[in-house]
CSV table of C-alpha atoms and ligand atoms in Angstrom, one decimal:
chain,number,residue,atom,x,y,z
U,1,MET,CA,-43.9,-18.9,24.7
U,2,HIS,CA,-43.9,-21.3,22.0
U,3,MET,CA,-42.2,-18.5,19.7
U,4,PHE,CA,-39.4,-18.4,22.2
U,5,ARG,CA,-38.9,-22.1,22.5
U,6,ARG,CA,-38.3,-22.4,18.9
U,7,PHE,CA,-35.2,-20.4,19.0
U,8,ASP,CA,-33.7,-22.0,22.2
U,9,LYS,CA,-31.0,-24.4,22.0
U,10,PRO,CA,-32.2,-27.7,23.4
U,11,GLY,CA,-30.8,-28.5,27.0
U,12,ARG,CA,-29.2,-25.0,27.4
U,13,PRO,CA,-30.7,-22.5,29.9
U,14,ARG,CA,-31.6,-19.2,28.4
U,15,ARG,CA,-29.0,-16.5,29.0
U,16,PRO,CA,-30.3,-13.3,30.6
U,17,SER,CA,-29.9,-10.4,28.2
U,18,PRO,CA,-26.8,-8.3,29.1
U,19,LYS,CA,-27.6,-5.0,31.0
U,20,ARG,CA,-27.3,-2.2,28.4
U,21,PRO,CA,-26.4,1.4,29.7
U,22,ALA,CA,-29.6,3.6,29.8
U,23,VAL,CA,-29.9,5.8,26.8
U,24,THR,CA,-30.8,9.3,27.8
U,25,ARG,CA,-31.4,12.6,26.1
U,26,GLU,CA,-30.6,14.8,29.2
U,27,VAL,CA,-28.7,18.0,28.9
U,28,PHE,CA,-26.5,19.6,31.7
U,29,GLU,CA,-24.3,22.6,31.9
U,30,VAL,CA,-20.9,21.6,33.2
U,31,ARG,CA,-17.2,22.8,33.7
U,32,ILE,CA,-14.7,20.6,31.9
U,33,GLU,CA,-11.9,19.7,34.5
U,34,LYS,CA,-9.4,18.1,32.1
U,35,MET,CA,-8.7,15.9,29.2
U,36,VAL,CA,-8.7,12.1,29.8
U,37,GLN,CA,-7.7,9.1,27.7
U,38,GLY,CA,-9.7,9.0,24.6
U,39,GLY,CA,-9.4,12.8,24.2
U,40,GLU,CA,-12.6,13.6,25.9
U,41,GLY,CA,-13.2,16.2,28.5
U,42,MET,CA,-14.1,15.0,32.0
U,43,ALA,CA,-16.8,16.9,33.9
U,44,ARG,CA,-18.9,16.1,36.9
U,45,LEU,CA,-22.8,16.0,36.7
U,46,PRO,CA,-24.8,17.6,39.4
U,47,ASP,CA,-25.3,14.1,41.1
U,48,GLY,CA,-21.3,13.9,41.4
U,49,ARG,CA,-21.0,11.2,38.6
U,50,VAL,CA,-18.1,11.6,36.2
U,51,CYS,CA,-19.2,12.5,32.6
U,52,PHE,CA,-16.8,12.0,29.6
U,53,VAL,CA,-17.7,14.7,27.0
U,54,ALA,CA,-16.7,14.4,23.4
U,55,GLY,CA,-15.6,17.7,21.8
U,56,ALA,CA,-14.8,19.5,25.0
U,57,LEU,CA,-11.6,21.1,26.3
U,58,PRO,CA,-10.4,21.8,29.8
U,59,GLY,CA,-11.7,24.9,31.4
U,60,GLU,CA,-14.7,25.2,29.1
U,61,PHE,CA,-18.2,25.7,30.5
U,62,CYS,CA,-20.4,23.6,28.2
U,63,LYS,CA,-24.0,22.6,27.5
U,64,VAL,CA,-23.7,18.7,27.4
U,65,ALA,CA,-26.1,16.3,25.9
U,66,VAL,CA,-25.7,13.1,27.9
U,67,THR,CA,-26.2,10.1,25.5
U,68,PHE,CA,-25.8,7.2,27.9
U,69,THR,CA,-25.4,6.6,31.6
U,70,LYS,CA,-24.1,4.0,33.8
U,71,LYS,CA,-24.4,3.9,37.7
U,72,ASP,CA,-21.0,5.4,38.2
U,73,PHE,CA,-20.4,7.4,35.0
U,74,ALA,CA,-22.0,9.0,31.9
U,75,ARG,CA,-21.0,9.9,28.3
U,76,GLY,CA,-22.0,12.7,26.3
U,77,HIS,CA,-21.0,15.3,23.9
U,78,VAL,CA,-20.8,19.2,23.7
U,79,VAL,CA,-24.0,21.0,22.4
U,80,GLU,CA,-22.6,24.4,22.9
U,81,VAL,CA,-19.5,26.1,24.7
U,82,LEU,CA,-21.4,28.6,26.9
U,83,GLU,CA,-18.5,30.4,28.3
U,84,GLY,CA,-14.6,30.1,28.6
U,85,ALA,CA,-13.9,28.6,25.2
U,86,SER,CA,-10.3,27.3,25.3
U,87,PRO,CA,-7.9,29.4,23.3
U,88,ASP,CA,-6.6,26.2,21.8
U,89,ARG,CA,-10.1,25.5,20.3
U,90,VAL,CA,-10.3,25.5,16.4
U,91,GLU,CA,-12.8,24.8,13.9
U,92,ALA,CA,-12.6,21.1,12.7
U,93,ARG,CA,-11.3,20.8,9.1
U,94,CYS,CA,-13.2,17.8,8.0
U,95,PRO,CA,-16.8,17.7,7.3
U,96,LEU,CA,-17.0,14.1,8.7
U,97,TYR,CA,-15.8,15.3,12.1
U,98,GLY,CA,-18.2,13.8,14.7
U,99,LYS,CA,-19.6,11.4,12.2
U,100,CYS,CA,-17.0,8.9,10.9
U,101,GLY,CA,-15.7,8.0,14.4
U,102,GLY,CA,-12.0,8.8,13.6
U,103,CYS,CA,-10.1,12.1,14.3
U,104,SER,CA,-12.1,13.1,17.3
U,105,LEU,CA,-9.4,15.8,18.3
U,106,GLN,CA,-10.1,18.1,15.4
U,107,HIS,CA,-11.5,20.8,17.6
U,108,LEU,CA,-7.9,21.2,19.2
U,109,ASP,CA,-5.2,23.1,17.6
U,110,SER,CA,-2.7,20.7,15.9
U,111,GLU,CA,0.2,22.5,17.5
U,112,LYS,CA,-1.3,21.8,21.1
U,113,GLN,CA,-2.4,18.2,20.6
U,114,ALA,CA,0.9,16.6,21.7
U,115,GLU,CA,1.0,18.9,24.9
U,116,TYR,CA,-2.5,17.8,25.8
U,117,LEU,CA,-1.8,14.1,25.2
U,118,ALA,CA,1.4,14.2,27.0
U,119,GLN,CA,-0.5,15.5,30.1
U,120,VAL,CA,-3.0,12.8,29.6
U,121,GLU,CA,-0.4,10.1,29.6
U,122,ARG,CA,1.6,11.5,32.5
U,123,GLU,CA,-1.8,11.2,34.5
U,124,ASN,CA,-2.4,7.8,33.2
U,125,PHE,CA,0.9,6.6,34.5
U,126,ARG,CA,0.2,8.3,37.9
U,127,ARG,CA,-3.3,6.9,38.3
U,128,ILE,CA,-2.7,3.3,36.6
U,129,ALA,CA,0.9,2.5,37.5
U,130,ARG,CA,1.3,4.8,40.4
U,131,ILE,CA,4.5,5.8,38.7
U,132,ALA,CA,5.6,9.3,37.4
U,133,LEU,CA,6.9,9.5,33.8
U,134,PRO,CA,10.4,11.2,33.8
U,135,GLU,CA,10.7,14.9,33.7
U,136,SER,CA,12.4,14.5,30.3
U,137,PHE,CA,9.3,12.7,28.7
U,138,THR,CA,8.8,14.4,25.4
U,139,VAL,CA,6.4,13.8,22.3
U,140,HIS,CA,8.1,13.9,18.9
U,141,THR,CA,5.8,15.4,16.3
U,142,GLY,CA,5.5,15.3,12.5
U,143,PRO,CA,3.0,16.5,9.9
U,144,ALA,CA,-0.5,17.1,11.3
U,145,TRP,CA,-2.4,16.1,8.1
U,146,GLY,CA,-1.8,14.0,5.1
U,147,TYR,CA,0.3,11.5,7.2
U,148,ARG,CA,-1.5,8.3,7.4
U,149,ASN,CA,0.0,5.8,4.8
U,150,ARG,CA,-2.2,2.8,5.9
U,151,ALA,CA,-6.0,2.7,6.1
U,152,ARG,CA,-9.0,0.2,6.1
U,153,VAL,CA,-11.8,1.7,3.9
U,154,VAL,CA,-15.0,0.3,3.1
U,155,VAL,CA,-15.7,0.0,-0.7
U,156,VAL,CA,-19.4,0.5,-1.5
U,157,CYS,CA,-20.4,-0.8,-4.9
U,158,ASP,CA,-23.6,0.3,-6.6
U,159,GLN,CA,-24.9,0.2,-10.3
U,160,VAL,CA,-27.0,2.8,-11.9
U,161,GLY,CA,-28.4,1.2,-15.1
U,162,ASP,CA,-25.2,-0.8,-16.4
U,163,LYS,CA,-22.9,1.8,-14.8
U,164,PRO,CA,-21.0,0.8,-11.7
U,165,ILE,CA,-20.7,3.3,-9.0
U,166,VAL,CA,-17.9,3.1,-6.5
U,167,ARG,CA,-17.7,5.0,-3.3
U,168,PHE,CA,-15.5,4.8,-0.3
U,169,GLY,CA,-16.2,5.3,3.5
U,170,PHE,CA,-15.1,4.5,7.0
U,171,ARG,CA,-16.8,2.2,9.3
U,172,LYS,CA,-18.3,4.2,12.1
U,173,GLN,CA,-17.1,3.4,15.5
U,174,GLU,CA,-19.1,0.7,17.3
U,175,SER,CA,-21.5,0.7,14.5
U,176,ASN,CA,-21.9,-1.2,11.1
U,177,SER,CA,-23.0,1.9,9.1
U,178,VAL,CA,-20.5,3.6,6.8
U,179,ALA,CA,-19.4,7.2,6.6
U,180,LEU,CA,-18.7,8.1,2.9
U,181,PHE,CA,-16.1,10.4,2.1
U,182,LYS,CA,-14.5,11.9,-1.0
U,183,ASN,CA,-11.2,13.2,0.4
U,184,CYS,CA,-9.7,12.2,3.9
U,185,PRO,CA,-7.4,15.1,5.2
U,186,VAL,CA,-5.4,12.7,7.3
U,187,LEU,CA,-4.6,10.2,4.5
U,188,THR,CA,-1.6,10.7,2.4
U,189,PRO,CA,-2.0,12.6,-0.8
U,190,ALA,CA,-1.2,9.5,-2.7
U,191,LEU,CA,-3.9,7.5,-0.9
U,192,ASN,CA,-6.5,10.2,-1.7
U,193,GLU,CA,-5.4,10.3,-5.3
U,194,PHE,CA,-5.6,6.5,-5.6
U,195,LEU,CA,-9.1,6.5,-4.1
U,196,GLN,CA,-10.3,9.2,-6.4
U,197,GLY,CA,-8.7,7.6,-9.5
U,198,LYS,CA,-7.5,4.2,-10.1
U,199,ALA,CA,-9.3,2.6,-7.1
U,200,ARG,CA,-12.7,3.1,-8.8
U,201,GLU,CA,-11.5,1.3,-11.8
U,202,ILE,CA,-9.9,-1.5,-9.9
U,203,PHE,CA,-12.9,-2.1,-7.6
U,204,ALA,CA,-15.8,-1.5,-10.2
U,205,GLY,CA,-17.0,-4.8,-11.2
U,206,LYS,CA,-14.8,-6.8,-8.5
U,207,PHE,CA,-17.6,-6.8,-5.8
U,208,ARG,CA,-21.2,-7.4,-6.3
U,209,PRO,CA,-23.4,-4.2,-6.5
U,210,GLY,CA,-25.1,-3.5,-3.2
U,211,ARG,CA,-22.2,-5.0,-1.5
U,212,GLU,CA,-19.9,-3.4,1.1
U,213,MET,CA,-16.2,-4.8,1.2
U,214,GLU,CA,-13.4,-3.8,3.5
U,215,VAL,CA,-10.2,-3.1,1.9
U,216,ASN,CA,-6.7,-2.6,3.4
U,217,LEU,CA,-4.7,0.1,1.7
U,218,PHE,CA,-1.0,0.9,2.1
U,219,ASP,CA,1.2,3.8,0.6
U,220,ASN,CA,4.7,2.7,0.7
U,221,GLY,CA,5.9,6.4,0.9
U,222,SER,CA,7.1,6.5,-2.8
U,223,GLY,CA,3.5,6.8,-4.1
U,224,GLU,CA,2.8,3.1,-4.8
U,225,ILE,CA,-0.3,1.8,-3.4
U,226,SER,CA,-1.0,-1.7,-2.4
U,227,TYR,CA,-4.4,-3.2,-1.3
U,228,TYR,CA,-5.8,-6.3,0.1
U,229,TYR,CA,-9.3,-7.7,0.7
U,230,GLU,CA,-10.4,-10.8,2.2
U,231,GLY,CA,-10.6,-13.7,-0.5
U,232,MET,CA,-8.2,-12.0,-2.8
U,233,PRO,CA,-6.8,-14.5,-5.4
U,234,ALA,CA,-3.3,-15.4,-4.9
U,235,SER,CA,-2.1,-14.0,-8.3
U,236,GLU,CA,-3.8,-10.6,-7.6
U,237,PHE,CA,-2.1,-10.7,-4.0
U,238,ASN,CA,1.2,-11.2,-5.2
U,239,GLU,CA,0.9,-8.5,-7.7
U,240,ASN,CA,-1.1,-5.8,-5.7
U,241,ALA,CA,-0.9,-6.4,-2.0
U,242,ILE,CA,2.9,-6.9,-1.6
U,243,SER,CA,5.1,-4.0,-1.6
U,244,VAL,CA,8.5,-2.6,-0.3
U,245,ALA,CA,8.8,0.7,1.7
U,246,GLU,CA,12.2,2.4,2.3
U,247,ILE,CA,12.8,3.5,5.8
U,248,CYS,CA,15.9,4.9,7.1
U,249,GLY,CA,17.7,3.8,3.9
U,250,LYS,CA,16.5,0.1,4.3
U,251,LYS,CA,14.1,-1.7,2.0
U,252,ILE,CA,11.4,-3.2,4.1
U,253,GLU,CA,8.9,-5.8,2.4
U,254,THR,CA,5.4,-6.1,3.6
U,255,ASP,CA,2.0,-6.5,2.4
U,256,ALA,CA,-1.5,-4.9,2.8
U,257,SER,CA,-2.9,-7.7,4.8
U,258,VAL,CA,-0.6,-7.4,7.8
U,259,PHE,CA,0.4,-4.8,10.3
U,260,PHE,CA,2.7,-2.0,9.3
U,261,GLN,CA,3.5,1.2,11.0
U,262,SER,CA,1.0,4.0,9.8
U,263,ASN,CA,3.1,7.2,10.0
U,264,LEU,CA,6.1,6.8,7.6
U,265,ALA,CA,7.1,10.6,8.0
U,266,LEU,CA,7.5,10.1,11.8
U,267,LEU,CA,8.8,6.7,11.8
U,268,PRO,CA,12.6,7.5,11.4
U,269,ALA,CA,12.3,9.5,14.6
U,270,LEU,CA,11.1,6.3,16.5
U,271,VAL,CA,14.0,4.2,14.8
U,272,LYS,CA,16.4,6.8,15.9
U,273,SER,CA,15.2,6.7,19.7
U,274,VAL,CA,15.1,2.8,19.6
U,275,ARG,CA,18.7,2.8,17.9
U,276,ASP,CA,19.9,5.3,20.6
U,277,ALA,CA,18.3,3.2,23.4
U,278,VAL,CA,20.1,0.0,22.3
U,279,ASP,CA,23.5,1.8,22.1
U,280,GLU,CA,23.1,3.3,25.5
U,281,GLY,CA,22.3,-0.2,26.9
U,282,VAL,CA,25.2,-1.8,25.3
U,283,ALA,CA,27.6,1.0,26.2
U,284,ASN,CA,26.6,0.9,29.9
U,285,GLY,CA,26.7,-2.9,30.1
U,286,GLU,CA,22.9,-3.3,31.2
U,287,ALA,CA,22.5,-5.2,27.7
U,288,SER,CA,24.9,-6.8,25.4
U,289,ASP,CA,25.4,-7.0,21.6
U,290,GLU,CA,25.3,-10.7,21.8
U,291,TRP,CA,21.5,-11.2,21.2
U,292,LEU,CA,18.6,-9.2,20.0
U,293,ILE,CA,15.2,-10.5,20.6
U,294,ASP,CA,12.4,-8.8,18.7
U,295,LEU,CA,8.9,-9.9,20.0
U,296,PHE,CA,5.8,-9.1,18.3
U,297,SER,CA,8.0,-8.4,15.4
U,298,GLY,CA,5.5,-8.2,12.5
U,299,VAL,CA,7.6,-8.0,9.2
U,300,GLY,CA,10.7,-8.0,11.3
U,301,PHE,CA,10.8,-4.0,11.4
U,302,PHE,CA,12.7,-3.3,14.4
U,303,ALA,CA,15.2,-6.3,14.0
U,304,ALA,CA,15.9,-5.1,10.4
U,305,MET,CA,16.6,-1.6,11.6
U,306,LEU,CA,18.8,-2.9,14.6
U,307,GLU,CA,20.5,-6.1,13.2
U,308,ASP,CA,23.7,-4.4,12.2
U,309,LYS,CA,24.4,-4.0,15.9
U,310,PHE,CA,24.1,-7.7,17.1
U,311,LYS,CA,25.6,-11.0,16.7
U,312,ARG,CA,22.5,-13.0,16.8
U,313,VAL,CA,18.8,-11.9,16.1
U,314,THR,CA,15.7,-13.7,16.9
U,315,THR,CA,12.2,-12.4,15.7
U,316,VAL,CA,9.1,-13.8,17.0
U,317,GLU,CA,5.7,-13.2,15.5
U,318,ARG,CA,2.4,-15.0,15.5
U,319,GLU,CA,1.1,-14.2,11.9
U,320,GLU,CA,2.7,-16.6,9.4
U,321,LYS,CA,2.4,-14.2,6.6
U,322,CYS,CA,4.6,-11.7,8.6
U,323,LEU,CA,7.2,-14.3,9.0
U,324,GLN,CA,7.7,-14.9,5.3
U,325,HIS,CA,8.5,-11.0,5.0
U,326,ALA,CA,10.8,-11.1,8.1
U,327,LYS,CA,12.8,-13.7,6.4
U,328,VAL,CA,13.3,-11.5,3.5
U,329,ASN,CA,13.8,-8.2,5.5
U,330,LEU,CA,16.6,-9.8,7.6
U,331,SER,CA,18.4,-11.7,4.8
U,332,VAL,CA,18.7,-9.3,2.0
U,333,PHE,CA,22.1,-7.5,2.1
U,334,ASP,CA,21.6,-3.9,1.4
U,335,GLY,CA,24.6,-2.1,2.5
U,336,ASP,CA,24.8,-2.5,6.3
U,337,LYS,CA,26.5,-5.2,8.3
U,338,LYS,CA,24.4,-8.3,8.9
U,339,ALA,CA,23.8,-10.0,12.2
U,340,ALA,CA,25.7,-13.4,12.2
U,341,THR,CA,22.7,-15.5,13.0
U,342,ILE,CA,19.1,-14.8,12.3
U,343,GLU,CA,16.3,-16.9,13.5
U,344,ASN,CA,12.6,-16.0,12.5
U,345,VAL,CA,10.1,-17.8,14.6
U,346,SER,CA,6.3,-18.2,14.0
U,347,ALA,CA,4.9,-18.5,17.6
U,348,PRO,CA,2.9,-16.7,20.2
U,349,ALA,CA,5.5,-14.5,21.7
U,350,GLU,CA,4.6,-15.4,25.3
U,351,GLU,CA,5.0,-19.1,24.5
U,352,TRP,CA,8.4,-18.6,22.8
U,353,LEU,CA,9.5,-16.7,25.8
U,354,ALA,CA,8.3,-19.3,28.3
U,355,ARG,CA,9.9,-22.2,26.3
U,356,ASN,CA,13.2,-20.5,25.6
U,357,VAL,CA,15.9,-19.8,28.4
U,358,VAL,CA,17.3,-16.3,27.9
U,359,ASP,CA,20.1,-16.5,30.4
U,360,ILE,CA,22.4,-13.8,29.0
U,361,PRO,CA,21.5,-10.1,29.2
U,362,ALA,CA,20.1,-10.0,25.8
U,363,THR,CA,18.5,-6.8,24.3
U,364,LEU,CA,14.7,-7.3,24.2
U,365,ILE,CA,12.3,-5.1,22.2
U,366,VAL,CA,8.5,-5.7,22.5
U,367,ASP,CA,5.8,-4.1,20.4
U,368,PRO,CA,2.8,-5.8,21.3
U,369,PRO,CA,-1.0,-5.0,20.0
U,370,ARG,CA,-3.2,-2.7,21.9
U,371,THR,CA,-4.0,-5.4,24.5
U,372,GLY,CA,-0.3,-5.2,25.8
U,373,LEU,CA,1.8,-7.8,27.0
U,374,PRO,CA,0.3,-11.2,28.1
U,375,LYS,CA,0.8,-12.3,31.9
U,376,GLU,CA,2.9,-15.1,30.7
U,377,ALA,CA,5.3,-12.8,28.7
U,378,LEU,CA,5.6,-10.5,31.7
U,379,ASP,CA,6.4,-13.6,34.1
U,380,ALA,CA,9.0,-14.8,31.5
U,381,ILE,CA,10.7,-11.5,31.2
U,382,ALA,CA,10.9,-11.2,34.9
U,383,ASP,CA,12.4,-14.8,35.1
U,384,SER,CA,14.9,-14.2,32.3
U,385,SER,CA,18.3,-12.5,32.5
U,386,VAL,CA,17.0,-9.4,30.6
U,387,ASN,CA,17.8,-6.2,32.4
U,388,ARG,CA,16.8,-3.7,29.9
U,389,LEU,CA,13.6,-3.9,27.9
U,390,ILE,CA,12.6,-1.6,25.1
U,391,TYR,CA,8.9,-1.4,25.1
U,392,VAL,CA,7.1,0.2,22.1
U,393,SER,CA,3.3,0.7,22.5
U,394,CYS,CA,0.3,2.1,20.7
U,395,HIS,CA,-1.8,2.0,23.7
U,396,PRO,CA,-0.5,3.9,26.8
U,397,VAL,CA,-3.1,2.5,29.0
U,398,THR,CA,-1.9,-1.2,28.7
U,399,LEU,CA,1.7,0.1,28.7
U,400,ALA,CA,1.0,1.8,32.2
U,401,ARG,CA,-0.5,-1.5,33.4
U,402,ASP,CA,2.3,-3.5,32.2
U,403,THR,CA,4.9,-1.0,33.7
U,404,ALA,CA,3.3,-1.4,37.0
U,405,LEU,CA,3.7,-5.2,36.9
U,406,LEU,CA,7.3,-4.9,35.7
U,407,ALA,CA,7.9,-2.5,38.5
U,408,GLU,CA,6.9,-5.3,41.0
U,409,LYS,CA,9.7,-7.4,39.4
U,410,GLY,CA,12.3,-4.5,39.9
U,411,PHE,CA,12.1,-2.6,36.5
U,412,LYS,CA,12.2,1.2,36.5
U,413,ILE,CA,11.5,3.6,33.7
U,414,ARG,CA,14.9,4.9,32.4
U,415,ARG,CA,13.6,6.8,29.5
U,416,ALA,CA,10.1,7.7,28.1
U,417,GLU,CA,9.3,9.2,24.7
U,418,ALA,CA,6.2,9.5,22.6
U,419,PHE,CA,5.4,10.0,19.0
U,420,ALA,CA,2.4,11.7,17.5
U,421,PHE,CA,1.7,9.1,15.0
U,422,TYR,CA,-1.9,9.8,14.8
U,423,PRO,CA,-2.6,13.6,14.8
U,424,GLN,CA,-6.1,14.6,15.1
U,425,THR,CA,-6.9,11.5,17.0
U,426,PRO,CA,-6.3,11.0,20.8
U,427,HIS,CA,-3.8,8.0,20.1
U,428,LEU,CA,-0.2,8.2,20.8
U,429,GLU,CA,2.7,5.9,20.3
U,430,MET,CA,5.2,5.4,23.1
U,431,MET,CA,8.6,4.0,23.7
U,432,LEU,CA,9.8,3.2,27.3
U,433,VAL,CA,13.1,1.9,28.2
U,434,LEU,CA,12.9,-0.2,31.4
U,435,THR,CA,16.0,-1.4,33.3
U,436,ARG,CA,16.6,-3.3,36.5
G,1,SAM,C1,1.9,-3.4,16.9
G,1,SAM,S1,2.4,-4.8,15.8
G,1,SAM,C2,4.0,-4.4,15.8
G,1,SAM,C3,4.8,-5.1,14.6
G,1,SAM,C4,6.1,-4.7,14.4
G,1,SAM,N1,7.0,-4.6,15.5
G,1,SAM,C5,6.4,-3.4,13.5
G,1,SAM,O1,6.8,-2.5,14.0
G,1,SAM,O2,5.9,-3.5,12.3
G,1,SAM,C6,2.0,-6.0,16.8
G,1,SAM,C7,2.3,-7.5,16.2
G,1,SAM,O3,2.2,-8.4,17.1
G,1,SAM,C8,1.6,-9.7,16.4
G,1,SAM,N2,1.0,-10.5,17.6
G,1,SAM,C9,-0.2,-10.3,18.2
G,1,SAM,N3,-0.2,-11.0,19.3
G,1,SAM,C10,0.9,-11.8,19.3
G,1,SAM,C11,1.4,-12.8,20.1
G,1,SAM,N4,0.7,-13.3,21.1
G,1,SAM,N5,2.7,-13.4,19.8
G,1,SAM,C12,3.3,-13.0,18.7
G,1,SAM,N6,2.9,-12.0,18.0
G,1,SAM,C13,1.7,-11.4,18.2
G,1,SAM,C14,0.6,-9.0,15.4
G,1,SAM,O4,0.3,-10.0,14.4
G,1,SAM,C15,1.4,-7.8,15.0
G,1,SAM,O5,2.1,-8.2,13.8
């Protein structure tokens, strides 16, 4: 009793420990009904509960190890495909498949992944938003491997005698442990080359032996690698974290500490779709070329790609560091017409929208983080004169939720496209055009 009291905060009642899902080792034989969000197969256990099965494909009859259960669902993974192996099943290419927590879709033929994920998103929209995605909904695809130009890796430093040993790994999902790798097949060749060569020199001696440090890496598409770690001195940051990527003929400044798109090979397809969506809105009168508002603008990426079409451009981004880059990206003349007035704001997008009256049919583009649009932002959009919204999202579940809320305010899906930015993983980038 005394032992427990010592650790209690005085005057505060002890909180009951949170209920953990029961960990089990049970094995079942089940038929996989379909693929669901997250890339898992969905099956029913003999007691009727839904079970999400990693590594399974629709139609397969599998032996499944259930690893944890809750009252209404369970999770597990395939032990063996007993019968009806999917014709789309392939051997996983990476030795870390199932271990590092990334690339959980490697057992599915790369050529088929977009088709499966499109089906998952169609169902997400029906289930979450009660709205059907248009028939024309398509997924743009790019390289299946060697595409990822941005990554967070764990640098593991050790010492044997007086010789520093530097290794690299990924933090496993929902775990603190590290899966070490020598070559990651989804990273760009330039990033792999950097990790196998120069990175060892850079990080040897920088971090104390026995220490693990998370480092952000960015390949600007021309083979130049920039990096960032917490506590990086300013001089090293200026020299090694900042870089410039050329996208659709425009130079975009960024740094390895902030968000940037991670599939440069497919990014021009998204830029083209966004530019087409803007042109269509201006041409049909639903939006105007008076004002472009780019919310959750990061380094001002979409604004920089679109500014030649507008008289006034506003970017809104919470991260102060992004704002500095946005100022550069929207003020350096590199060939195209510039917007007449440019305003870069550092503020939460929802607060900016609530404070500023948007009383003309401005063109609005939003690209929020995985959590989607905050409620205040959705309300402010509904109360504004915006009749055409371009919504770019890296998380179709929150996109479907927000679409349902915007539909209550009169918005309808005019156009839906997806971009296979993250092959071998169940993630998909989407762009919706919503009008009212
Ligand atoms: C998915 S990124 C998009 C960035 C940019 N559109 C691009 O393509 O590079 C989301 C951005 O929103 C910013 N962010 C997150 N919450 C925000 C908020 N409440 N208000 C403004 N910006 C926010 C993040 O810092 C991040 O830069």
